[in-house]
Amino acid sequence: MSQPANTAFSELADHFYQHGWVWVPQFLPTALNHALLEDLHLQALQQAGVGRQQDHNVNAQIRRDQTAWLDGRSLAQQGYLAMMAELQQWFNQRFFMGLFDFECHYARYQQGDFYQKHVDAFRGRSNRVLTTVSYLNSVTQGGELQLFDEEEQLLTTIKPEAAGLVIFESERFPHQVLPAIDERFSIAGWFRRNNSLNGLVDPGS
Ligand code: OGA
Ligand code: MN
């Protein structure tokens, strides 16, 4: 992490350690946020899928966002992936999490789009360890992210704010995106652990 971010980050680390999730306002430098938003608009966004089955009728009842995976093809993407690589190292040093790699996609929610309550990883069956969502624009209404505890009690409601980042343990928190009113742009990502054992190839999630 850069110097000024360092101080703020130790408080954020405490929050993450105690709760398993944390909201980091102003995570992205403004210039990078703008570059990512421009880059997002150059991508061919596709109707998002859920799991491995690509039954789009079923999917549309669960989620309606449009996505494009980042692969480092632009400077903006490289900048973002570099920041997340630093974050990965920081989590590994601080919490011994054994994070191994990172995957992420742009997402656009247009008016009425939502993502129903879900978890990003099933205990013992996935290598997704930490979920990250960076918000690329601020909304005035709609599109809030809600996190729930394991008893399905609402923990927090996060209103997307440009440059803000939310991080949470992927297995632990059911969450949902309320129907968007303002258009909403984000990057959803997952730090993964390498679950390969005894020479078996990790099938992924
Ligand atoms: C996801 C997700 C939350 C958000 O893409 O899996 O839960 O706030 N996104 O965009
Ligand atoms: Mn999710």
mmCIF file of C-alpha atoms and ligand atoms in Angstrom:
data_model
loop_
_atom_site.group_PDB
_atom_site.id
_atom_site.type_symbol
_atom_site.label_atom_id
_atom_site.label_comp_id
_atom_site.label_asym_id
_atom_site.label_seq_id
_atom_site.Cartn_x
_atom_site.Cartn_y
_atom_site.Cartn_z
ATOM 1 C CA MET A 1 0.000 0.000 0.000
ATOM 2 C CA SER A 2 1.126 3.575 -0.540
ATOM 3 C CA GLN A 3 2.102 5.642 2.522
ATOM 4 C CA PRO A 4 -1.090 7.635 3.196
ATOM 5 C CA ALA A 5 -3.181 4.554 2.582
ATOM 6 C CA ASN A 6 -1.106 2.689 5.158
ATOM 7 C CA THR A 7 -2.456 4.427 8.264
ATOM 8 C CA ALA A 8 -6.031 4.203 7.109
ATOM 9 C CA PHE A 9 -5.446 0.587 6.227
ATOM 10 C CA SER A 10 -4.567 -0.498 9.760
ATOM 11 C CA GLU A 11 -8.000 0.691 10.954
ATOM 12 C CA LEU A 12 -9.591 -1.062 8.024
ATOM 13 C CA ALA A 13 -7.623 -4.187 8.873
ATOM 14 C CA ASP A 14 -9.075 -4.139 12.391
ATOM 15 C CA HIS A 15 -12.593 -3.836 10.997
ATOM 16 C CA PHE A 16 -11.988 -6.667 8.566
ATOM 17 C CA TYR A 17 -10.436 -8.825 11.287
ATOM 18 C CA GLN A 18 -13.411 -8.301 13.612
ATOM 19 C CA HIS A 19 -16.234 -8.505 11.086
ATOM 20 C CA GLY A 20 -14.990 -10.334 7.997
ATOM 21 C CA TRP A 21 -15.976 -7.431 5.780
ATOM 22 C CA VAL A 22 -14.865 -3.839 5.330
ATOM 23 C CA TRP A 23 -15.812 -0.732 3.344
ATOM 24 C CA VAL A 24 -12.835 1.270 2.043
ATOM 25 C CA PRO A 25 -13.865 4.719 0.792
ATOM 26 C CA GLN A 26 -11.587 6.406 -1.779
ATOM 27 C CA PHE A 27 -9.649 3.241 -2.505
ATOM 28 C CA LEU A 28 -9.089 4.015 -6.200
ATOM 29 C CA PRO A 29 -7.072 7.071 -7.235
ATOM 30 C CA THR A 30 -9.417 9.420 -9.127
ATOM 31 C CA ALA A 31 -7.450 9.185 -12.401
ATOM 32 C CA LEU A 32 -7.543 5.383 -12.343
ATOM 33 C CA ASN A 33 -11.261 5.402 -11.533
ATOM 34 C CA HIS A 34 -11.913 7.589 -14.597
ATOM 35 C CA ALA A 35 -9.661 5.495 -16.835
ATOM 36 C CA LEU A 36 -11.472 2.313 -15.753
ATOM 37 C CA LEU A 37 -14.860 3.836 -16.451
ATOM 38 C CA GLU A 38 -13.709 4.809 -19.949
ATOM 39 C CA ASP A 39 -12.226 1.350 -20.470
ATOM 40 C CA LEU A 40 -15.462 -0.294 -19.336
ATOM 41 C CA HIS A 41 -17.352 1.597 -22.035
ATOM 42 C CA LEU A 42 -15.038 0.099 -24.689
ATOM 43 C CA GLN A 43 -15.850 -3.479 -23.655
ATOM 44 C CA ALA A 44 -18.474 -5.736 -25.209
ATOM 45 C CA LEU A 45 -20.503 -6.412 -22.070
ATOM 46 C CA GLN A 46 -22.426 -9.701 -21.997
ATOM 47 C CA GLN A 47 -25.480 -10.798 -20.044
ATOM 48 C CA ALA A 48 -23.991 -12.324 -16.890
ATOM 49 C CA GLY A 49 -24.127 -16.053 -16.168
ATOM 50 C CA VAL A 50 -24.708 -17.853 -12.876
ATOM 51 C CA GLY A 51 -22.590 -20.911 -12.073
ATOM 52 C CA ARG A 52 -21.742 -23.269 -14.864
ATOM 53 C CA GLN A 53 -25.149 -23.809 -16.377
ATOM 54 C CA GLN A 54 -25.855 -21.180 -18.928
ATOM 55 C CA ASP A 55 -29.637 -21.291 -18.746
ATOM 56 C CA HIS A 56 -30.305 -17.663 -19.463
ATOM 57 C CA ASN A 57 -33.984 -17.732 -18.497
ATOM 58 C CA VAL A 58 -33.106 -18.983 -15.023
ATOM 59 C CA ASN A 59 -30.153 -16.595 -14.839
ATOM 60 C CA ALA A 60 -32.261 -13.571 -15.635
ATOM 61 C CA GLN A 61 -34.436 -14.285 -12.590
ATOM 62 C CA ILE A 62 -31.337 -14.288 -10.388
ATOM 63 C CA ARG A 63 -29.193 -11.568 -11.914
ATOM 64 C CA ARG A 64 -29.536 -9.004 -14.659
ATOM 65 C CA ASP A 65 -26.147 -7.315 -14.812
ATOM 66 C CA GLN A 66 -23.879 -7.264 -17.846
ATOM 67 C CA THR A 67 -20.218 -8.152 -17.435
ATOM 68 C CA ALA A 68 -16.814 -8.296 -19.134
ATOM 69 C CA TRP A 69 -13.764 -9.983 -17.609
ATOM 70 C CA LEU A 70 -10.565 -7.979 -17.139
ATOM 71 C CA ASP A 71 -7.437 -9.483 -18.686
ATOM 72 C CA GLY A 72 -4.952 -6.589 -18.514
ATOM 73 C CA ARG A 73 -5.430 -5.572 -22.151
ATOM 74 C CA SER A 74 -5.391 -1.830 -21.326
ATOM 75 C CA LEU A 75 -3.333 0.438 -19.068
ATOM 76 C CA ALA A 76 -6.380 1.012 -16.886
ATOM 77 C CA GLN A 77 -6.857 -2.734 -16.383
ATOM 78 C CA GLN A 78 -3.136 -3.163 -15.691
ATOM 79 C CA GLY A 79 -3.331 -0.383 -13.098
ATOM 80 C CA TYR A 80 -6.265 -2.032 -11.363
ATOM 81 C CA LEU A 81 -4.735 -5.516 -11.418
ATOM 82 C CA ALA A 82 -1.489 -4.077 -9.983
ATOM 83 C CA MET A 83 -3.400 -2.516 -7.075
ATOM 84 C CA MET A 84 -5.185 -5.775 -6.402
ATOM 85 C CA ALA A 85 -1.873 -7.661 -6.512
ATOM 86 C CA GLU A 86 -0.608 -5.326 -3.772
ATOM 87 C CA LEU A 87 -3.771 -5.890 -1.793
ATOM 88 C CA GLN A 88 -3.338 -9.658 -2.191
ATOM 89 C CA GLN A 89 0.192 -9.457 -0.818
ATOM 90 C CA TRP A 90 -0.975 -7.267 2.037
ATOM 91 C CA PHE A 91 -3.733 -9.731 3.040
ATOM 92 C CA ASN A 92 -1.308 -12.627 2.824
ATOM 93 C CA GLN A 93 1.271 -10.911 5.029
ATOM 94 C CA ARG A 94 -1.233 -9.586 7.530
ATOM 95 C CA PHE A 95 -3.688 -12.488 7.780
ATOM 96 C CA PHE A 96 -1.762 -15.453 6.318
ATOM 97 C CA MET A 97 -4.616 -16.051 3.899
ATOM 98 C CA GLY A 98 -2.691 -17.889 1.194
ATOM 99 C CA LEU A 99 -4.401 -15.936 -1.568
ATOM 100 C CA PHE A 100 -3.113 -17.300 -4.832
ATOM 101 C CA ASP A 101 -4.687 -15.351 -7.653
ATOM 102 C CA PHE A 102 -7.367 -12.852 -8.575
ATOM 103 C CA GLU A 103 -10.100 -12.725 -11.203
ATOM 104 C CA CYS A 104 -12.478 -9.835 -11.815
ATOM 105 C CA HIS A 105 -15.071 -8.480 -14.188
ATOM 106 C CA TYR A 106 -16.630 -5.152 -15.011
ATOM 107 C CA ALA A 107 -20.347 -5.011 -14.349
ATOM 108 C CA ARG A 108 -23.042 -2.652 -15.501
ATOM 109 C CA TYR A 109 -26.474 -2.516 -13.853
ATOM 110 C CA GLN A 110 -29.002 -0.538 -15.827
ATOM 111 C CA GLN A 111 -32.292 0.663 -14.402
ATOM 112 C CA GLY A 112 -34.161 -2.309 -12.917
ATOM 113 C CA ASP A 113 -31.155 -4.660 -12.937
ATOM 114 C CA PHE A 114 -30.452 -6.574 -9.721
ATOM 115 C CA TYR A 115 -28.621 -9.581 -8.305
ATOM 116 C CA GLN A 116 -30.688 -11.675 -5.901
ATOM 117 C CA LYS A 117 -29.328 -12.931 -2.611
ATOM 118 C CA HIS A 118 -26.469 -15.397 -3.154
ATOM 119 C CA VAL A 119 -23.096 -16.469 -1.802
ATOM 120 C CA ASP A 120 -20.001 -16.312 -3.995
ATOM 121 C CA ALA A 121 -18.479 -19.538 -2.663
ATOM 122 C CA PHE A 122 -19.784 -22.691 -1.032
ATOM 123 C CA ARG A 123 -17.920 -23.947 2.005
ATOM 124 C CA GLY A 124 -15.275 -26.455 0.997
ATOM 125 C CA ARG A 125 -16.360 -26.471 -2.613
ATOM 126 C CA SER A 126 -14.813 -23.379 -4.017
ATOM 127 C CA ASN A 127 -11.489 -21.625 -4.035
ATOM 128 C CA ARG A 128 -12.970 -18.149 -3.827
ATOM 129 C CA VAL A 129 -11.807 -16.690 -0.507
ATOM 130 C CA LEU A 130 -12.346 -12.929 -0.652
ATOM 131 C CA THR A 131 -14.848 -10.961 -2.699
ATOM 132 C CA THR A 132 -13.974 -7.398 -3.740
ATOM 133 C CA VAL A 133 -16.279 -4.857 -5.358
ATOM 134 C CA SER A 134 -14.927 -1.508 -6.565
ATOM 135 C CA TYR A 135 -17.529 1.063 -7.472
ATOM 136 C CA LEU A 136 -16.730 3.272 -10.459
ATOM 137 C CA ASN A 137 -19.599 5.756 -10.072
ATOM 138 C CA SER A 138 -21.754 7.131 -7.273
ATOM 139 C CA VAL A 139 -25.479 6.506 -7.298
ATOM 140 C CA THR A 140 -28.093 8.585 -5.543
ATOM 141 C CA GLN A 141 -30.644 5.814 -5.336
ATOM 142 C CA GLY A 142 -31.034 2.090 -6.055
ATOM 143 C CA GLY A 143 -28.366 -0.552 -6.608
ATOM 144 C CA GLU A 144 -27.384 -0.817 -2.932
ATOM 145 C CA LEU A 145 -25.346 -3.845 -1.863
ATOM 146 C CA GLN A 146 -26.738 -5.598 1.215
ATOM 147 C CA LEU A 147 -24.703 -8.045 3.272
ATOM 148 C CA PHE A 148 -26.364 -10.626 5.528
ATOM 149 C CA ASP A 149 -24.971 -12.814 8.275
ATOM 150 C CA GLU A 150 -25.166 -16.603 8.354
ATOM 151 C CA GLU A 151 -28.608 -16.350 10.026
ATOM 152 C CA GLU A 152 -29.787 -14.160 7.134
ATOM 153 C CA GLN A 153 -29.950 -11.034 9.311
ATOM 154 C CA LEU A 154 -29.158 -7.816 7.446
ATOM 155 C CA LEU A 155 -25.698 -6.569 8.472
ATOM 156 C CA THR A 156 -25.181 -3.519 6.327
ATOM 157 C CA THR A 157 -26.405 -1.644 3.269
ATOM 158 C CA ILE A 158 -23.716 -0.092 1.095
ATOM 159 C CA LYS A 159 -24.581 2.659 -1.337
ATOM 160 C CA PRO A 160 -22.178 2.543 -4.301
ATOM 161 C CA GLU A 161 -19.786 5.481 -4.199
ATOM 162 C CA ALA A 162 -17.126 6.200 -6.856
ATOM 163 C CA ALA A 163 -13.648 4.889 -5.912
ATOM 164 C CA GLY A 164 -14.977 2.941 -2.897
ATOM 165 C CA LEU A 165 -14.131 -0.716 -2.355
ATOM 166 C CA VAL A 166 -15.932 -3.355 -0.326
ATOM 167 C CA ILE A 167 -14.145 -6.552 0.696
ATOM 168 C CA PHE A 168 -15.784 -9.560 2.355
ATOM 169 C CA GLU A 169 -15.179 -13.243 2.999
ATOM 170 C CA SER A 170 -16.734 -15.057 0.049
ATOM 171 C CA GLU A 171 -18.107 -18.078 1.932
ATOM 172 C CA ARG A 172 -19.499 -16.205 4.869
ATOM 173 C CA PHE A 173 -21.871 -13.518 3.651
ATOM 174 C CA PRO A 174 -25.022 -13.944 1.600
ATOM 175 C CA HIS A 175 -25.513 -10.656 -0.266
ATOM 176 C CA GLN A 176 -27.703 -9.004 -2.862
ATOM 177 C CA VAL A 177 -27.810 -6.016 -5.158
ATOM 178 C CA LEU A 178 -31.109 -4.125 -4.953
ATOM 179 C CA PRO A 179 -32.718 -3.071 -8.250
ATOM 180 C CA ALA A 180 -30.744 -0.242 -9.817
ATOM 181 C CA ILE A 181 -32.395 3.108 -10.385
ATOM 182 C CA ASP A 182 -29.321 5.082 -11.451
ATOM 183 C CA GLU A 183 -26.997 3.224 -13.819
ATOM 184 C CA ARG A 184 -24.249 1.541 -11.790
ATOM 185 C CA PHE A 185 -20.707 0.546 -12.828
ATOM 186 C CA SER A 186 -18.400 -1.663 -10.792
ATOM 187 C CA ILE A 187 -15.628 -4.252 -10.824
ATOM 188 C CA ALA A 188 -16.469 -7.447 -8.935
ATOM 189 C CA GLY A 189 -13.495 -9.663 -8.151
ATOM 190 C CA TRP A 190 -12.394 -12.716 -6.199
ATOM 191 C CA PHE A 191 -9.120 -13.620 -4.561
ATOM 192 C CA ARG A 192 -8.685 -17.343 -4.783
ATOM 193 C CA ARG A 193 -6.750 -20.000 -2.966
ATOM 194 C CA ASN A 194 -5.092 -22.805 -4.873
ATOM 195 C CA ASN A 195 -6.961 -25.944 -3.822
ATOM 196 C CA SER A 196 -4.962 -28.353 -5.940
ATOM 197 C CA LEU A 197 -4.210 -31.448 -3.850
ATOM 198 C CA ASN A 198 -2.400 -34.657 -4.683
ATOM 199 C CA GLY A 199 -1.886 -33.612 -8.255
ATOM 200 C CA LEU A 200 -5.628 -33.138 -8.866
ATOM 201 C CA VAL A 201 -6.324 -30.086 -10.951
ATOM 202 C CA ASP A 202 -8.560 -27.589 -9.190
ATOM 203 C CA PRO A 203 -11.804 -27.500 -11.197
ATOM 204 C CA GLY A 204 -12.494 -23.884 -10.172
ATOM 205 C CA SER A 205 -15.907 -22.505 -9.286
HETATM 206 C C1 OGA B 1 -21.303 -10.234 -7.602
HETATM 207 C C2 OGA B 1 -21.852 -9.299 -6.586
HETATM 208 C C3 OGA B 1 -22.065 -7.057 -5.713
HETATM 209 C C4 OGA B 1 -22.080 -5.632 -6.155
HETATM 210 O O1 OGA B 1 -21.001 -9.781 -8.721
HETATM 211 O O2 OGA B 1 -21.186 -11.444 -7.293
HETATM 212 O O3 OGA B 1 -22.357 -9.776 -5.596
HETATM 213 O O4 OGA B 1 -22.269 -4.744 -5.289
HETATM 214 N N1 OGA B 1 -21.735 -7.955 -6.750
HETATM 215 O O5 OGA B 1 -21.936 -5.379 -7.345
HETATM 216 MN MN MN B 2 -21.691 -11.863 -5.273
#
